[in-house]
CSV table of C-alpha atoms in Angstrom, one decimal:
chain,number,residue,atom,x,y,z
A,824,UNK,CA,0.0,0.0,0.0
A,825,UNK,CA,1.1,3.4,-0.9
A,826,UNK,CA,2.1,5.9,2.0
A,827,UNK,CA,-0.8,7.7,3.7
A,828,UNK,CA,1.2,10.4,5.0
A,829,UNK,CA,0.4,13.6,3.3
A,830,UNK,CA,2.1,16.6,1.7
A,831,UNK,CA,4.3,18.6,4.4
A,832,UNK,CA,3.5,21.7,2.4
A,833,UNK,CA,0.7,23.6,4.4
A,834,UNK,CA,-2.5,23.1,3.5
A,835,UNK,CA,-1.8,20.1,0.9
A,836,UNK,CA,-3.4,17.3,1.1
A,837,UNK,CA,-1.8,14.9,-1.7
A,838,UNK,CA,-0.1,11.9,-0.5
A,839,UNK,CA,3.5,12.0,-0.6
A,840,UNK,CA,5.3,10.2,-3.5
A,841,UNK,CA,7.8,6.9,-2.0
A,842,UNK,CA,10.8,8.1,-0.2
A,843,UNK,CA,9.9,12.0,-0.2
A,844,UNK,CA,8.1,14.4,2.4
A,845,UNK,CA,6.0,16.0,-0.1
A,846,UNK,CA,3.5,15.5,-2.8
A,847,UNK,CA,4.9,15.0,-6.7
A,848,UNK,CA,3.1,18.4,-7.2
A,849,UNK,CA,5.4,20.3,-4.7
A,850,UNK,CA,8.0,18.2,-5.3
A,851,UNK,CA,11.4,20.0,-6.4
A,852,UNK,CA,12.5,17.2,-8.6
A,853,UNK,CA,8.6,16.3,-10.6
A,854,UNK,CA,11.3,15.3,-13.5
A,855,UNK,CA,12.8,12.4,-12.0
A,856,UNK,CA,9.8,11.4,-10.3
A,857,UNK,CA,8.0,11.6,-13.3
A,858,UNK,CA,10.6,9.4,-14.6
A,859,UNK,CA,10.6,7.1,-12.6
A,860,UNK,CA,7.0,6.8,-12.3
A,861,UNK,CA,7.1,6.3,-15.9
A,862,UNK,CA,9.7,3.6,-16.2
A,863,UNK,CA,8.1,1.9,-13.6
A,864,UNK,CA,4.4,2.0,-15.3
A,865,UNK,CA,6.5,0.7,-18.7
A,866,UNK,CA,8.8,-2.0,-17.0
A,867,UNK,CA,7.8,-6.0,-16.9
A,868,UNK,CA,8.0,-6.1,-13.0
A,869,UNK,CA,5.2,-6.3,-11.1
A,870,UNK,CA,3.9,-2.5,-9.8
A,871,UNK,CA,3.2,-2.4,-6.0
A,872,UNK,CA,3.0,1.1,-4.1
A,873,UNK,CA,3.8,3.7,-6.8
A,874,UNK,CA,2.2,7.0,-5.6
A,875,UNK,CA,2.4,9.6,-7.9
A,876,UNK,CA,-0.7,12.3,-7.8
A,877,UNK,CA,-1.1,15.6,-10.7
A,878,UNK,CA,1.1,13.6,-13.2
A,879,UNK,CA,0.6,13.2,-17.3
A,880,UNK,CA,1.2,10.2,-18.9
A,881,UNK,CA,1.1,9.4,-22.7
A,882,UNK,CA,1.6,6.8,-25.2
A,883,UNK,CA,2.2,4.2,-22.9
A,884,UNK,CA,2.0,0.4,-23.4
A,885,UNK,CA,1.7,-1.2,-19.6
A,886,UNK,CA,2.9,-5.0,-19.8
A,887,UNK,CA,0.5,-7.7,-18.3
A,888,UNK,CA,1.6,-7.6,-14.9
A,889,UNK,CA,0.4,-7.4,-11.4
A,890,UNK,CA,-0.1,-3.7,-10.0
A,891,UNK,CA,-1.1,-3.4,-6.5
A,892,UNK,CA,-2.0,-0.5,-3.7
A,893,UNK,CA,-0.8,2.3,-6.5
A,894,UNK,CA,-1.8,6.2,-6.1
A,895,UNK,CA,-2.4,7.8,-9.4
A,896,UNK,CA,-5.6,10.1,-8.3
A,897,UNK,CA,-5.7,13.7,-9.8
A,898,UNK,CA,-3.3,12.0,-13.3
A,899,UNK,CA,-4.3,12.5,-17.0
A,900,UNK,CA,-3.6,9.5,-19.2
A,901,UNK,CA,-3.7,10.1,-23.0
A,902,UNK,CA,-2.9,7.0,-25.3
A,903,UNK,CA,-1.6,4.8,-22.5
A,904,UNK,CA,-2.7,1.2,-22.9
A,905,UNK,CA,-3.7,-0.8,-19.4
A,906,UNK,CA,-4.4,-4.3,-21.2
A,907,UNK,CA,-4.4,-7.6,-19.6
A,908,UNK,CA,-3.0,-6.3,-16.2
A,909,UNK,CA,-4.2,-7.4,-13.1
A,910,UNK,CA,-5.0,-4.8,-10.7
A,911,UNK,CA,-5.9,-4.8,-6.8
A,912,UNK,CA,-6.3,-1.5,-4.7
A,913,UNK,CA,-5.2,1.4,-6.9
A,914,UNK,CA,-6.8,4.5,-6.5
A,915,UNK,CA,-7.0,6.5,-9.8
A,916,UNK,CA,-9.8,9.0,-8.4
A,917,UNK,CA,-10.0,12.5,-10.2
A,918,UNK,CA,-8.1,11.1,-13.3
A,919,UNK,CA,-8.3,12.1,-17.2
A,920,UNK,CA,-8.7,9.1,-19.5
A,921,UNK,CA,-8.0,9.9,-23.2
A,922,UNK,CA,-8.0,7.2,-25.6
A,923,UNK,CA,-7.3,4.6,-23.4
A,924,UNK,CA,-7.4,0.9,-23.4
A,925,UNK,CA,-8.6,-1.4,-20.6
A,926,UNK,CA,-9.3,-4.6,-22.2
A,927,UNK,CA,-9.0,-8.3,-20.6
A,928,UNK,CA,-7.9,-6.5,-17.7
A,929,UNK,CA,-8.8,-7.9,-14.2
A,930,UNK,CA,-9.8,-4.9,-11.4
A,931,UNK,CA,-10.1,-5.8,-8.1
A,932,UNK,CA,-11.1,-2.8,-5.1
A,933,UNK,CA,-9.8,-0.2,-7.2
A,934,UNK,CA,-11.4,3.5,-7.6
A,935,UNK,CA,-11.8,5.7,-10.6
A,936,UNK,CA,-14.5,7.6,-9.5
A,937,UNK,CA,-14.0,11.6,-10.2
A,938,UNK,CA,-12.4,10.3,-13.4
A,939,UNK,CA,-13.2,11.4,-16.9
A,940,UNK,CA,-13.2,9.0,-20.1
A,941,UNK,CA,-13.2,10.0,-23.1
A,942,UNK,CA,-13.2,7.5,-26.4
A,943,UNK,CA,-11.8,4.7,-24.1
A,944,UNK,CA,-12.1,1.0,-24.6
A,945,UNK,CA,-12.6,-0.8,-21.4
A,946,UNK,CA,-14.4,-3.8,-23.2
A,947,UNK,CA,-14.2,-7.3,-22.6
A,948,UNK,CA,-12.6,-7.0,-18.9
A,949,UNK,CA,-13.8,-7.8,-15.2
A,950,UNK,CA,-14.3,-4.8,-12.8
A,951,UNK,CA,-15.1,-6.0,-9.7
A,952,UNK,CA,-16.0,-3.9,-6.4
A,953,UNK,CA,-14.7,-0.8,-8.4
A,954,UNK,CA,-15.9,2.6,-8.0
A,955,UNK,CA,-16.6,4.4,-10.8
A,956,UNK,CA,-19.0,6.8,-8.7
A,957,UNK,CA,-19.3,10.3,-10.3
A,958,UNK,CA,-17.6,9.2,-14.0
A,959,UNK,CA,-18.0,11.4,-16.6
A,960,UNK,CA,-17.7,8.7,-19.8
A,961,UNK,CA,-17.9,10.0,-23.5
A,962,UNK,CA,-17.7,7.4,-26.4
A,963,UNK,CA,-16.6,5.3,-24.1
A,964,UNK,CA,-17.0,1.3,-24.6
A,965,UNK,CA,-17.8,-0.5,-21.5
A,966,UNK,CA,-19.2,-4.3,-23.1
A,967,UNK,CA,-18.6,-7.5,-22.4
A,968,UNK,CA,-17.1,-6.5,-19.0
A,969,UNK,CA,-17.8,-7.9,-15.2
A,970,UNK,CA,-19.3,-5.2,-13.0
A,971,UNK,CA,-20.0,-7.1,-10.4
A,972,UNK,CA,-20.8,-4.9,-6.9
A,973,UNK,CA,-19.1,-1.6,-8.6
A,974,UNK,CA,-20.7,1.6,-8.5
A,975,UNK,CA,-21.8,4.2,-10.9
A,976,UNK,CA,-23.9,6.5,-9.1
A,977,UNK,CA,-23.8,9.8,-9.8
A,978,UNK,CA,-22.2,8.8,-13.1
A,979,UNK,CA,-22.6,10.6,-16.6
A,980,UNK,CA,-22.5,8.6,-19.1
A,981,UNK,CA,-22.8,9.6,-23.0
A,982,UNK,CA,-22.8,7.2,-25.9
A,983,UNK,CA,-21.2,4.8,-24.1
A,984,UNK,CA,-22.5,0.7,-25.0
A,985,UNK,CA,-22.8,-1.1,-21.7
A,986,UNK,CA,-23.8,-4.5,-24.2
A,987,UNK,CA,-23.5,-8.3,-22.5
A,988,UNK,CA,-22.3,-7.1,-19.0
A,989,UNK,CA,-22.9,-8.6,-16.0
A,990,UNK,CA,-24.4,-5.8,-14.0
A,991,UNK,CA,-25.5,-8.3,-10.7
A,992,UNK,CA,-25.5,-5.3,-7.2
A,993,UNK,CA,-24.2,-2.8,-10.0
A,994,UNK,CA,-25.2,0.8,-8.6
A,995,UNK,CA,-26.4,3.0,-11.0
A,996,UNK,CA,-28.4,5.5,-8.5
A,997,UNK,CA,-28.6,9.0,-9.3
A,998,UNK,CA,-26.5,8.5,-12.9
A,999,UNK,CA,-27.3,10.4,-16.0
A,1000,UNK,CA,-27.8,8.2,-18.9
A,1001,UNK,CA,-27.9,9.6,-22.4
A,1002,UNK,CA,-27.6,7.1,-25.7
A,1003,UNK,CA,-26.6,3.9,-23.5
A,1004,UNK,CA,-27.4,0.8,-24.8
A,1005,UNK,CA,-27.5,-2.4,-22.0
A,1006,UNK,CA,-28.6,-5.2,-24.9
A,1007,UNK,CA,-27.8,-8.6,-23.0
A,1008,UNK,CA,-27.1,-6.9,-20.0
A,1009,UNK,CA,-28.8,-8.0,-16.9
A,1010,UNK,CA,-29.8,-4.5,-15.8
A,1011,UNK,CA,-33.1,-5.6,-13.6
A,1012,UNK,CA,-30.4,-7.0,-11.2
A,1013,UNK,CA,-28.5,-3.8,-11.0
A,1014,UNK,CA,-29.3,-1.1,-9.0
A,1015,UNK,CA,-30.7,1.9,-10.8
B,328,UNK,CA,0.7,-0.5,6.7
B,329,UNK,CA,-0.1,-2.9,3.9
B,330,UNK,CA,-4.1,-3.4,3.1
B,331,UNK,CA,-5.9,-6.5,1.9
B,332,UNK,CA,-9.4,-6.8,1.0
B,333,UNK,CA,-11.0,-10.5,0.6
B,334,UNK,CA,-14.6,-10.7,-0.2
B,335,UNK,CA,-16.0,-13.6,1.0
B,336,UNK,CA,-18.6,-15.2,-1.8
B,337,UNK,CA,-20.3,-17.0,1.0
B,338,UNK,CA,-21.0,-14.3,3.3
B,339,UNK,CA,-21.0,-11.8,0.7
B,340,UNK,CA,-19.2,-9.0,2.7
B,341,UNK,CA,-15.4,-7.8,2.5
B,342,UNK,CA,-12.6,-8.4,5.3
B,343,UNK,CA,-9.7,-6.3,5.6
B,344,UNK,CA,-6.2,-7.7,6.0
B,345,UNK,CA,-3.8,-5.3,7.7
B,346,UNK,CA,-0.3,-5.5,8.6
B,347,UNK,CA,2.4,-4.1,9.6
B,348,UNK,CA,5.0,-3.6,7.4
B,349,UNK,CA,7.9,-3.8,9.0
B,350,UNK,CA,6.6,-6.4,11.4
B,351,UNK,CA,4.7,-8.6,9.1
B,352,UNK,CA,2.2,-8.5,12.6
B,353,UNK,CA,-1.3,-8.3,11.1
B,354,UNK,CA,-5.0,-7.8,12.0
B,355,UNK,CA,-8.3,-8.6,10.6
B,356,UNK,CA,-11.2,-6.4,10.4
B,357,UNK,CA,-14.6,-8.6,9.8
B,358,UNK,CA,-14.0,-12.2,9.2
B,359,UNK,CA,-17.2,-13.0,7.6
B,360,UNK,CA,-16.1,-16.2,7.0
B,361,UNK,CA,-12.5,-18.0,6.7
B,362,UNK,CA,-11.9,-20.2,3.5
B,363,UNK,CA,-8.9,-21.6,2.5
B,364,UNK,CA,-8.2,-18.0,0.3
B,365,UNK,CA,-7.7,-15.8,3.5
B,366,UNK,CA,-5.4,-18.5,5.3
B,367,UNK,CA,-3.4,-18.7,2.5
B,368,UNK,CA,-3.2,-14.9,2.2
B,369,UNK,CA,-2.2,-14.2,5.6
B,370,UNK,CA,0.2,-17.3,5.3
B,371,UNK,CA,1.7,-16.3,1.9
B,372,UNK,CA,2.7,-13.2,3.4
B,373,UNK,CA,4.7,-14.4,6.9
B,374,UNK,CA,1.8,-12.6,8.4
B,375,UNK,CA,1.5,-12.8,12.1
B,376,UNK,CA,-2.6,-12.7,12.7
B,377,UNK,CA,-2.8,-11.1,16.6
B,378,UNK,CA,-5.9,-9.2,17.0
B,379,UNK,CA,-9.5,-9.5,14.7
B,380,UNK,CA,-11.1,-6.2,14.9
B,381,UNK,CA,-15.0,-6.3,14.6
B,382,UNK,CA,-16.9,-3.1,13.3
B,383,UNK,CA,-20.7,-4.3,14.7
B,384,UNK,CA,-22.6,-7.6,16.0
B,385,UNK,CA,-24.3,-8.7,12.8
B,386,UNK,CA,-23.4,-11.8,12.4
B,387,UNK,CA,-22.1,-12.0,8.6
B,388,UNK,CA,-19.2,-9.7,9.9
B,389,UNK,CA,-17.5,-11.8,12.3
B,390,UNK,CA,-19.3,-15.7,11.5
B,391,UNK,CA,-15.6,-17.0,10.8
B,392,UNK,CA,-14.2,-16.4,14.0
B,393,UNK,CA,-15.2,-19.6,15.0
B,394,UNK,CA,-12.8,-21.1,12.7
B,395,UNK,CA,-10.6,-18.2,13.2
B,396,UNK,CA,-10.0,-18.9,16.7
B,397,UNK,CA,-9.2,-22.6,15.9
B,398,UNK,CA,-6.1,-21.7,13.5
B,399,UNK,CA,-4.8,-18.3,15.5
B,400,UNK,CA,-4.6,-16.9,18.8
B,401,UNK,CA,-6.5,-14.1,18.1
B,402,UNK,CA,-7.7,-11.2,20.7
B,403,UNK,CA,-10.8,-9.9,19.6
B,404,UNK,CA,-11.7,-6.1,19.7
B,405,UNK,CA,-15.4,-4.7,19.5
B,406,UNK,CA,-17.6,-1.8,21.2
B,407,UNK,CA,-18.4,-1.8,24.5
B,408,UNK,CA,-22.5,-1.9,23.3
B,409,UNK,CA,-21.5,-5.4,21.4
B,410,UNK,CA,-23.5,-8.5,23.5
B,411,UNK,CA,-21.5,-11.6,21.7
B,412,UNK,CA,-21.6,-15.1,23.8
B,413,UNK,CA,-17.6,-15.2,23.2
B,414,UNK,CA,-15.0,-13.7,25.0
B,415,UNK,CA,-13.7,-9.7,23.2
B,416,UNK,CA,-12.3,-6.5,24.7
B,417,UNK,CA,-14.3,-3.4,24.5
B,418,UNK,CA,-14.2,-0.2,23.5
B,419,UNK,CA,-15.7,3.3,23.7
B,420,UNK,CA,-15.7,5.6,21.5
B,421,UNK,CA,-12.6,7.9,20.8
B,422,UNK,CA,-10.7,5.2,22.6
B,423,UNK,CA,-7.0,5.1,20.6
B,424,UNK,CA,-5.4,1.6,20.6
B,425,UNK,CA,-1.9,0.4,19.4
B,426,UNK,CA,-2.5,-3.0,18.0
B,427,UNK,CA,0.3,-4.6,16.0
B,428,UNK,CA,2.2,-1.1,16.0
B,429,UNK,CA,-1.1,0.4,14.2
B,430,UNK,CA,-2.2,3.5,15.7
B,431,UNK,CA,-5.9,2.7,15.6
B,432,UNK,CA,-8.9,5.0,16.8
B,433,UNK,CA,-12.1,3.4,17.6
B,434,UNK,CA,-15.2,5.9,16.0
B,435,UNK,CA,-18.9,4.8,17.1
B,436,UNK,CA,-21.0,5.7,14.7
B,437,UNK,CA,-24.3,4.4,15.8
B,438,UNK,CA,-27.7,4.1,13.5
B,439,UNK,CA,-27.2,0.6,10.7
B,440,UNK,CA,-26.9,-0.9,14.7
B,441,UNK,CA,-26.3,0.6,18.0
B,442,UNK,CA,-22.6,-0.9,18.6
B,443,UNK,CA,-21.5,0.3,14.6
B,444,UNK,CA,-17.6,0.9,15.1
B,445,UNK,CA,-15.7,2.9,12.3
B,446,UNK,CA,-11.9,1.9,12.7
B,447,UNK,CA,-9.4,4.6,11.9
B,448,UNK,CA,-6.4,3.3,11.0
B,449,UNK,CA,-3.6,5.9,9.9
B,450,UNK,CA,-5.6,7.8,7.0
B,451,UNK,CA,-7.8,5.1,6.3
B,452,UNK,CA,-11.2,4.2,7.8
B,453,UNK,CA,-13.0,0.9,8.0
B,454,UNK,CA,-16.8,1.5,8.2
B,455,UNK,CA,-18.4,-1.2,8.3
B,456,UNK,CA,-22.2,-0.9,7.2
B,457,UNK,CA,-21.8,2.7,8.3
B,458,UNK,CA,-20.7,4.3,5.3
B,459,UNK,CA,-20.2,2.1,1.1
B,460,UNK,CA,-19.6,3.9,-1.6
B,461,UNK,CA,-22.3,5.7,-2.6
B,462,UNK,CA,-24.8,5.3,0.0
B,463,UNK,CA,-25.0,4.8,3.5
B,464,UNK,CA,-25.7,2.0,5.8
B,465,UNK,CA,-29.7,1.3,6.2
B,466,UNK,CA,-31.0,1.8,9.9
B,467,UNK,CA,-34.3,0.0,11.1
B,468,UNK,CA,-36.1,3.8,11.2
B,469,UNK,CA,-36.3,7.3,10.4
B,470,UNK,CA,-35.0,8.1,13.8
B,471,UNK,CA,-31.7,6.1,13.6
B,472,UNK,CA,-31.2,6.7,10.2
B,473,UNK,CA,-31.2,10.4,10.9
B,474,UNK,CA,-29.0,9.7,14.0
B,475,UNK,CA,-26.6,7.8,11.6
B,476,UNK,CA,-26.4,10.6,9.2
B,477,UNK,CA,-25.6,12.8,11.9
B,478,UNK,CA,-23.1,11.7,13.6
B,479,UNK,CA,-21.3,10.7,10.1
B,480,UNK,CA,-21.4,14.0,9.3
B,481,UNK,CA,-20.0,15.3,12.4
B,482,UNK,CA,-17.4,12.7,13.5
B,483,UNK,CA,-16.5,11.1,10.1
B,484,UNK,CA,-16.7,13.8,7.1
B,485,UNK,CA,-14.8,16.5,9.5
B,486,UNK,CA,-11.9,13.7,9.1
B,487,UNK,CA,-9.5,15.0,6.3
B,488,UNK,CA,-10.4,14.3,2.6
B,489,UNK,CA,-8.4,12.2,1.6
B,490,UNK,CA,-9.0,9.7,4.2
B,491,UNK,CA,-9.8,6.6,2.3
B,492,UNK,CA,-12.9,4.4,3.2
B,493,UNK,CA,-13.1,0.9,3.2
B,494,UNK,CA,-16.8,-0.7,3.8
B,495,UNK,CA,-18.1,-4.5,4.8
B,496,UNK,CA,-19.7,-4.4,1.5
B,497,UNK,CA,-19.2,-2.6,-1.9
B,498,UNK,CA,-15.9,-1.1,-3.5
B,499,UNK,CA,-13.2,0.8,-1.8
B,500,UNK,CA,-13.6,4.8,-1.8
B,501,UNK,CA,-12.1,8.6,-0.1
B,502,UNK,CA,-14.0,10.8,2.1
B,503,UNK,CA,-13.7,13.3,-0.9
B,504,UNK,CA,-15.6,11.0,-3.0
B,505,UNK,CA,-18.2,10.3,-0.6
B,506,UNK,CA,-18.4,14.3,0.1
B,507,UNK,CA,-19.6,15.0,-3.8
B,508,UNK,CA,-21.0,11.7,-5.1
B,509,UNK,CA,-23.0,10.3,-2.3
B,510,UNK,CA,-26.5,10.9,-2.4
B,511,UNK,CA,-27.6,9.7,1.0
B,512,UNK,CA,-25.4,12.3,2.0
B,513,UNK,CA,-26.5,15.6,0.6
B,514,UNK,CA,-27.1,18.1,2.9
B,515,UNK,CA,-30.8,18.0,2.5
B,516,UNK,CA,-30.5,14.5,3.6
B,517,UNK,CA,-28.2,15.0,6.5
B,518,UNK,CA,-30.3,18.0,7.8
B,519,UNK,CA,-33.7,16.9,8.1
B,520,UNK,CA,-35.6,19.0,10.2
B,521,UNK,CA,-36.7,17.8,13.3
B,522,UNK,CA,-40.6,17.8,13.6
C-alpha cells in the first residue's frame, strides 16, 4: 500500500510520492519522479506502491503484470494502454482518461471515480468492487465486462454501450444516462 | 501499513487484511467467513494474525471467528455496546489503541446498529455498514437513520479528505468522494428538520 502520509507543504493534502516528504506536485525534482513513475508504469516487473498524484502520462503500453495499492488520483492519461493487467487496490480517483485501453484487464477494489473518459475501450474486462461513482464517460466502450458490486452513481454517461455485462448489485443510483445501450445486459439485477 | 481486501462469496461481505510492514504483525477487520483464500493470504505473506477487529454484531461480519479462533490466537476487539456469547475487549468511543504497531482509533457511529464501530487506522477508515460507496448504511427507522447521518457527518466527514474508506460491502472509496457523489449524503438528507 502506498504511504498515507500527506504533503508537508501547508494546506496540501496529496499523498507524498515513496521516499519523499512531499506531494509530486510540490516536489522539487517532478522530473525524475516523473521518470521514474514512468519507467516503472512501462517496465515488466510487477507494480506495487507507486504513488504519484497531478502527473501526465502518454503513449504508454503497460505490460500484463500485477499492479497493487498504486496512487495515481488527480493523473491524466492520453494514449496509454492498461491491457491484460491485473490490478488490486489502486486509486486513480479524479483522473483524465484519453484514448485509453482497458481490455482483458482484471480490477479488483480499485477507484476511478471523479475520473473522466473519453473515447476509451474498457471492453471485454472484469471490474469487480470498483468505483466508478461520479464518471464522466464520453464514447466510451464498457461491453462485455464484469461489474460485479461496482458503483456508478452519480455517473454521466454519454454514448457509451454497456452490451453483454454482468451488472448483478451494479449501482447505478442518481447517474445520467444519455444514448446507452444495456442489450444482453442483466440490468433488472443492477441497482438503478 | 499494507491493506488487503477479501470478499467472501459466502458471506458476501469484504474483510480487511492489515499488517504491519515492517513487522509482518497483522490484523483482521470482519472475518465474515474464513476459506482456505484468507489462510493462504495471511500465510503467503509471513503474516502474524494477533488481534480481529470487529466493526458491529451482525453476524455476517464476524461468522468465521469460529474457525478463526481454531487456526490463530487471536484477541478480539469490539464496542463496549457489542453482547457476543464469546469472549472480546471493548471499547468506547474515541478510545486510541496500538494493536500490531497500528495506531488505531475506535469511532462509534451508531444508526445501521447501536454498537457500529468505524476503525481509523492511519488515514484510512474501515466502516463497516456505516458508510459504502455511494450510499450509507440502512438503519431499522427514520430516527436512527437520521442519528446515523448525523453523527457521520460530524465525527466522520470533518476527518480530512483524503481519508480513504473501506466498507463490509461494496468497493473501496475517499471521504472526498463520498463528500460530492454520495447521495444519501447531501445536505438535505443530512439536515432533516426535526418535527
Amino acid at each position: 500500500m502506498f504511504s498515507l502520509k500527506t504533503c508537508s507543504v501547508d494546506g496540501c493534502h496529496h499523498y507524498i510520492c515513496a521516499g519523499e516528504e512531499t506531494c509530486y506536485h510540490h516536489s522539487r525534482d517532478q522530473e525524475t519522479i516523473l521518470a521514474q513513475a514512468q519507467s516503472l508504469l512501462a517496465g515488466s516487473s510487477d507494480l506495487f506502491d507507486l504513488s504519484v498524484s497531478e502527473a501526465h502520462f502518454s503513449h504508454l503500453t503497460l505490460l500484463p503484470r500485477r499492479m497493487a495499492g498504486n496512487n495515481l488520483a488527480w493523473c491524466t492519461f492520453t494514449d496509454v494502454d492498461f491491457s491484460s493487467l491485473a490490478m488490486t487496490n489502486c486509486f486513480f480517483d479524479f483522473c483524465l482518461f484519453e484514448r485509453c485501453r482497458f481490455n482483458a484487464v482484471d480490477v479488483r477494489h480499485t477507484v476511478f471515480a471523479g475520473s473522466r473518459f473519453l473515447s476509451c475501450d474498457l471492453s471485454n474486462s472484469r471490474f469487480i468492487h470498483t468505483n466508478f461513482s461520479g464518471i464522466a464517460a464520453f464514447t466510451t466502450n464498457f461491453s462485455e465486462c464484469d461489474f460485479y458490486y461496482s458503483t456508478f452513481n452519480t455517473a454521466f454517461l454519454t454514448d457509451s454501450p454497456f452490451e453483454d455485462c454482468n451488472l448483478k448489485k451494479t449501482d447505478f443510483r442518481h447517474s445520467l444516462r444519455k444514448n446507452i445501450s444495456f442489450r444482453y445486459s442483466n440490468l433488472e439485477e443492477a441497482h438503478r | 501499513m499494507k491493506i488487503y481486501q477479501y470478499f467472501s462469496a459466502s458471506a458476501l461481505c469484504n474483510s480487511y487484511l492489515v499488517a504491519n510492514k515492517e513487522t509482518g504483525r497483522a490484523l483482521l477487520i470482519d472475518p465474515g467467513s474464513v476459506e482456505v483464500e484468507l489462510v493462504r493470504l495471511i500465510e503467503c505473506h509471513h503474516f502474524s494474525l494477533e488481534h480481529v477487529l470487529l466493526t458491529h454484531g451482525h453476524l455476517s461480519h464476524w461468522e468465521g471467528l469460529g474457525t478463526l479462533k481454531k487456526i490463530y490466537p487471536v484477541e478480539v476487539w469490539a464496542s463496549e455496546h457489542s453482547r457476543f456469547s464469546f469472549p472480546f475487549k471493548a471499547v468506547t468511543d474515541g478510545e486510541k489503541l496500538d494493536l500490531c504497531g497500528l495506531p488505531i482509533e475506535a469511532i462509534h457511529v451508531p444508526g445501521h446498529s447501536l454498537d457500529s464501530i468505524v476503525w481509523k487506522i492511519g488515514g484510512a477508515l474501515f466502516t463497516g455498514d456505516v458508510l459504502h460507496s455511494g450510499w450509507v448504511g440502512k438503519s431499522g427507522g427514520l430516527s436512527e437513520q437520521r442519528l446515523l447521518l448525523d453523527v457521520i457527518e460530524k465525527k466522520l466527514l470533518t476527518l480530512d479528505e483524503n481519508t480513504l474508506i473501506f466498507s463490509g460491502h461494496g468497493s473501496p472509496s475517499k471521504l472526498r468522494i463520498e463528500r460530492l457523489f454520495n447521495a444519501d449524503l447531501r445536505p438535505s438528507r443530512v439536515r432533516t428538520p426535526t418535527p
